[in-house]
Short mmCIF file of C-alpha atoms in Angstrom, two decimals:
data_model
loop_
_atom_site.label_atom_id
_atom_site.label_comp_id
_atom_site.label_asym_id
_atom_site.label_seq_id
_atom_site.Cartn_x
_atom_site.Cartn_y
_atom_site.Cartn_z
CA UNK A 1 5.78 -21.27 7.50
CA UNK A 2 3.62 -20.00 4.64
CA UNK A 3 1.67 -16.96 5.83
CA UNK A 4 -1.62 -15.39 4.71
CA UNK A 5 -0.68 -12.35 2.97
CA UNK A 6 -3.07 -9.51 1.37
CA UNK A 7 -1.95 -6.87 -0.88
CA UNK A 8 -4.60 -4.41 -1.82
CA UNK A 9 -4.11 -2.80 -5.20
CA UNK A 10 -1.61 -5.94 -6.28
CA UNK A 11 -2.45 -6.03 -9.85
CA UNK A 12 0.17 -3.50 -10.92
CA UNK A 13 3.08 -1.30 -10.38
CA UNK A 14 4.42 -1.23 -6.65
CA UNK A 15 1.61 -3.62 -5.55
CA UNK A 16 2.29 -6.19 -8.20
CA UNK A 17 6.09 -6.11 -7.09
CA UNK A 18 5.20 -6.60 -3.47
CA UNK A 19 2.79 -9.49 -4.34
CA UNK A 20 5.16 -11.31 -6.43
CA UNK A 21 8.07 -10.73 -3.60
CA UNK A 22 5.78 -12.63 -1.12
CA UNK A 23 4.76 -15.33 -3.68
CA UNK A 24 8.45 -16.10 -4.27
CA UNK A 25 9.01 -16.44 -0.59
CA UNK A 26 6.52 -19.18 -0.19
CA UNK A 27 3.56 -17.11 1.23
CA UNK A 28 -0.07 -17.52 0.41
CA UNK A 29 -0.81 -14.32 -1.05
CA UNK A 30 -4.05 -12.65 -2.09
CA UNK A 31 -4.53 -9.40 -3.94
CA UNK A 32 -7.30 -7.18 -4.56
CA UNK A 33 -8.01 -5.32 -7.78
CA UNK A 34 -10.63 -3.05 -8.82
CA UNK A 35 -10.54 -2.93 -12.65
CA UNK A 36 -9.09 -5.01 -15.44
CA UNK A 37 -7.60 -8.41 -14.96
CA UNK A 38 -5.08 -9.71 -12.61
CA UNK A 39 -1.86 -10.32 -14.53
CA UNK A 40 -1.31 -13.94 -15.38
CA UNK A 41 1.82 -14.24 -13.97
CA UNK A 42 0.26 -13.86 -10.40
CA UNK A 43 -2.55 -16.45 -11.18
CA UNK A 44 0.39 -19.13 -12.48
CA UNK A 45 2.11 -18.55 -9.19
CA UNK A 46 -1.05 -19.47 -7.37
CA UNK A 47 -1.69 -15.92 -6.16
CA UNK A 48 -5.57 -15.29 -5.23
CA UNK A 49 -6.80 -12.39 -7.01
CA UNK A 50 -10.28 -10.75 -5.63
CA UNK A 51 -12.10 -7.76 -7.10
CA UNK A 52 -12.58 -5.36 -4.36
CA UNK A 53 -13.09 -1.63 -4.33
CA UNK A 54 -12.02 -0.50 -0.90
CA UNK A 55 -14.15 2.35 -0.99
CA UNK A 56 -17.27 -0.12 -0.33
CA UNK A 57 -17.20 -1.63 3.02
CA UNK A 58 -19.59 -4.76 2.20
CA UNK A 59 -16.87 -5.40 -0.73
CA UNK A 60 -14.26 -5.34 1.46
CA UNK A 61 -15.97 -7.70 4.00
CA UNK A 62 -16.78 -10.14 1.11
CA UNK A 63 -13.12 -9.92 0.05
CA UNK A 64 -11.98 -10.85 3.44
CA UNK A 65 -14.24 -13.85 3.63
CA UNK A 66 -13.33 -15.11 0.36
CA UNK A 67 -9.33 -14.87 1.48
CA UNK A 68 -10.02 -16.30 4.67
CA UNK A 69 -12.03 -19.27 3.46
CA UNK A 70 -9.04 -20.13 1.03
CA UNK A 71 -5.78 -19.14 2.80
CA UNK A 72 -6.79 -18.42 6.47
CA UNK A 73 -7.12 -15.12 8.62
CA UNK A 74 -4.87 -12.65 7.06
CA UNK A 75 -1.53 -12.45 9.08
CA UNK A 76 0.57 -9.69 6.88
CA UNK A 77 -1.43 -6.67 5.20
CA UNK A 78 0.06 -4.43 2.89
CA UNK A 79 -2.13 -1.59 2.15
CA UNK A 80 -1.07 -0.23 -1.04
CA UNK A 81 -3.94 0.67 -3.25
CA UNK A 82 -4.59 4.44 -3.95
CA UNK A 83 -5.51 6.82 -6.56
CA UNK A 84 -4.75 10.35 -7.50
CA UNK A 85 -6.75 13.21 -9.17
CA UNK A 86 -4.08 16.05 -9.41
CA UNK A 87 -5.25 19.41 -10.20
CA UNK A 88 -4.34 22.89 -8.61
CA UNK A 89 -6.44 23.93 -5.72
CA UNK A 90 -8.58 26.35 -7.68
CA UNK A 91 -9.51 23.63 -10.00
CA UNK A 92 -9.84 20.90 -7.37
CA UNK A 93 -13.80 19.91 -6.96
CA UNK A 94 -15.06 18.57 -3.56
CA UNK A 95 -15.44 15.11 -5.47
CA UNK A 96 -11.84 15.22 -6.44
CA UNK A 97 -10.41 15.85 -2.95
CA UNK A 98 -13.20 13.42 -1.24
CA UNK A 99 -12.57 10.58 -3.50
CA UNK A 100 -8.94 10.60 -3.09
CA UNK A 101 -9.24 10.58 0.67
CA UNK A 102 -11.93 8.06 0.56
CA UNK A 103 -9.62 5.66 -1.37
CA UNK A 104 -6.30 6.41 -0.12
CA UNK A 105 -6.95 6.95 3.83
CA UNK A 106 -10.67 5.78 4.55
CA UNK A 107 -10.04 2.88 2.29
CA UNK A 108 -6.95 1.88 4.10
CA UNK A 109 -8.81 2.22 7.50
CA UNK A 110 -11.53 -0.38 6.10
CA UNK A 111 -8.99 -2.83 5.30
CA UNK A 112 -6.97 -2.66 8.01
CA UNK A 113 -9.98 -2.49 10.61
CA UNK A 114 -11.16 -5.74 9.14
CA UNK A 115 -7.76 -7.59 9.08
CA UNK A 116 -7.38 -6.58 12.93
CA UNK A 117 -10.07 -9.08 13.83
CA UNK A 118 -7.96 -12.07 12.82
CA UNK A 119 -4.56 -10.48 13.87
CA UNK A 120 -6.29 -9.89 17.62
CA UNK A 121 -7.41 -13.33 17.74
CA UNK A 122 -3.77 -14.72 16.68
CA UNK A 123 -2.24 -11.93 18.92
CA UNK A 124 0.32 -11.51 16.26
CA UNK A 125 0.46 -9.41 12.84
CA UNK A 126 1.96 -7.19 10.57
CA UNK A 127 0.55 -4.18 8.88
CA UNK A 128 2.66 -2.05 6.26
CA UNK A 129 0.75 1.12 4.50
CA UNK A 130 2.19 2.25 1.49
CA UNK A 131 2.66 6.07 1.82
CA UNK A 132 4.75 8.57 -0.58
CA UNK A 133 7.50 11.18 -0.48
CA UNK A 134 4.74 13.71 -1.53
CA UNK A 135 2.99 13.20 1.89
CA UNK A 136 6.16 14.44 3.57
CA UNK A 137 7.29 17.04 1.05
CA UNK A 138 4.11 18.14 -0.49
CA UNK A 139 3.57 18.58 -4.30
CA UNK A 140 1.78 21.49 -6.13
CA UNK A 141 -1.41 19.99 -7.67
CA UNK A 142 -1.37 17.16 -5.40
CA UNK A 143 -2.79 18.83 -2.13
CA UNK A 144 -5.38 15.79 -2.05
CA UNK A 145 -3.17 13.05 -2.31
CA UNK A 146 -0.44 14.38 -0.25
CA UNK A 147 -2.97 15.20 2.52
CA UNK A 148 -4.29 11.41 2.22
CA UNK A 149 -0.78 9.85 2.30
CA UNK A 150 0.71 12.24 5.02
CA UNK A 151 -2.54 10.92 7.21
CA UNK A 152 -1.39 7.31 6.72
CA UNK A 153 1.57 8.13 9.17
CA UNK A 154 -0.50 9.36 11.93
CA UNK A 155 -3.08 6.51 11.32
CA UNK A 156 -0.18 3.93 11.44
CA UNK A 157 1.49 5.45 14.56
CA UNK A 158 -1.60 5.60 16.38
CA UNK A 159 -2.40 2.02 15.86
CA UNK A 160 1.39 1.09 16.80
CA UNK A 161 0.69 2.45 20.28
CA UNK A 162 -2.95 0.87 20.43
CA UNK A 163 -1.74 -2.61 19.51
CA UNK A 164 1.89 -3.05 20.13
CA UNK A 165 0.84 -4.96 23.18
CA UNK A 166 -0.85 -7.61 21.19
CA UNK A 167 2.21 -8.26 18.85
CA UNK A 168 0.84 -6.44 15.85
CA UNK A 169 3.18 -3.85 14.23
CA UNK A 170 2.33 -1.13 12.15
CA UNK A 171 4.66 0.47 9.74
CA UNK A 172 4.85 2.82 6.63
CA UNK A 173 6.90 2.79 3.48
CA UNK A 174 7.13 6.00 1.72
CA UNK A 175 8.35 5.37 -1.94
CA UNK A 176 9.58 8.28 -4.12
CA UNK A 177 9.50 8.19 -7.72
CA UNK A 178 8.95 4.83 -8.88
CA UNK A 179 9.63 3.56 -12.49
CA UNK A 180 5.95 2.15 -13.00
CA UNK A 181 3.53 2.57 -15.93
CA UNK A 182 2.07 5.67 -14.29
CA UNK A 183 5.63 7.44 -14.41
CA UNK A 184 6.39 6.01 -18.17
CA UNK A 185 3.83 8.57 -19.55
CA UNK A 186 5.90 11.18 -18.90
CA UNK A 187 8.02 12.80 -21.29
CA UNK A 188 11.73 12.54 -21.20
CA UNK A 189 11.94 16.25 -20.13
CA UNK A 190 9.58 15.67 -17.19
CA UNK A 191 11.54 12.63 -16.21
CA UNK A 192 14.70 14.28 -16.47
CA UNK A 193 13.48 17.23 -14.17
CA UNK A 194 12.27 14.62 -11.52
CA UNK A 195 15.52 12.78 -11.46
CA UNK A 196 17.44 16.09 -11.08
CA UNK A 197 15.90 16.52 -7.66
CA UNK A 198 16.87 12.96 -6.51
CA UNK A 199 20.37 12.74 -4.97
CA UNK A 200 20.79 9.14 -6.33
CA UNK A 201 19.73 10.61 -9.81
CA UNK A 202 17.34 7.94 -10.75
CA UNK A 203 13.80 6.58 -10.24
CA UNK A 204 13.32 3.44 -8.11
CA UNK A 205 12.46 0.31 -9.26
CA UNK A 206 9.08 -1.29 -7.76
CA UNK A 207 11.14 -4.31 -6.54
CA UNK A 208 13.17 -2.00 -4.27
CA UNK A 209 9.92 -0.85 -2.44
CA UNK A 210 8.85 -4.58 -2.22
CA UNK A 211 12.12 -5.42 -0.73
CA UNK A 212 11.34 -2.74 2.30
CA UNK A 213 7.90 -4.07 2.77
CA UNK A 214 9.17 -7.67 2.87
CA UNK A 215 11.47 -6.70 5.42
CA UNK A 216 9.13 -4.95 7.47
CA UNK A 217 6.92 -8.16 7.46
CA UNK A 218 9.88 -10.35 8.30
CA UNK A 219 10.96 -11.82 11.77
CA UNK A 220 14.00 -9.41 11.51
CA UNK A 221 11.53 -6.42 11.91
CA UNK A 222 9.82 -7.91 14.99
CA UNK A 223 10.91 -4.79 17.14
CA UNK A 224 10.19 -2.18 14.56
CA UNK A 225 6.51 -0.56 14.75
CA UNK A 226 5.43 3.17 14.07
CA UNK A 227 8.43 3.62 11.74
CA UNK A 228 8.33 5.55 8.39
CA UNK A 229 10.90 4.04 5.98
CA UNK A 230 11.77 6.39 2.93
CA UNK A 231 12.83 4.57 -0.22
CA UNK A 232 12.96 7.67 -2.35
CA UNK A 233 16.71 7.95 -3.32
CA UNK A 234 17.07 10.66 -0.69
CA UNK A 235 14.40 13.05 -2.11
CA UNK A 236 12.61 13.57 1.09
CA UNK A 237 15.41 13.45 3.45
CA UNK A 238 15.03 15.45 6.74
CA UNK A 239 11.21 14.88 6.65
#
């Protein structure tokens, strides 16, 4: 059966690949986006695009009302929206730190809490949070981003224990370096240095992250909750 799926930050990169995968599988897909315009390919597939800044609770509430009106209560939530404001600690302002945490962590809290209302009523649901290998390994200049992404693991595992009896699963996908517009701006030398750290010696494709998310949202993953699935070419193994 076609499910109501929401992917936050689904207009580009990893989020776009995830939204595309669910749409191709026949689900009713909605995405949120904060700026720009959603890709035409998603509109052509019937994907519902809702402008929403997840740092604003009122916008989150309005987005859910629009999605529920058109697709029904959200049954699968992929919390993917996130930002970076990279800089060394001594140069990092409180705003640099707080804004990243508010988007990546507290924003995730907002969308998960709102989705939970319908999932509790239905006594089922799938929630997948998109973290990062940086949340496990750490990275110089990314203390704000790494802290926010590491926190998602504790958040998901707490909710897995809290709501497992209601047949709602909470899992985390932890991507490594992914070939997206964000990484395409790096120089050849920078890209080579990154690949040199990865045992599989290449970047991930966004579709490979989407495949892991699709699995965790499927019936085959019904007995998986509280898991952290690395899709990082071996970069973060042991963490």
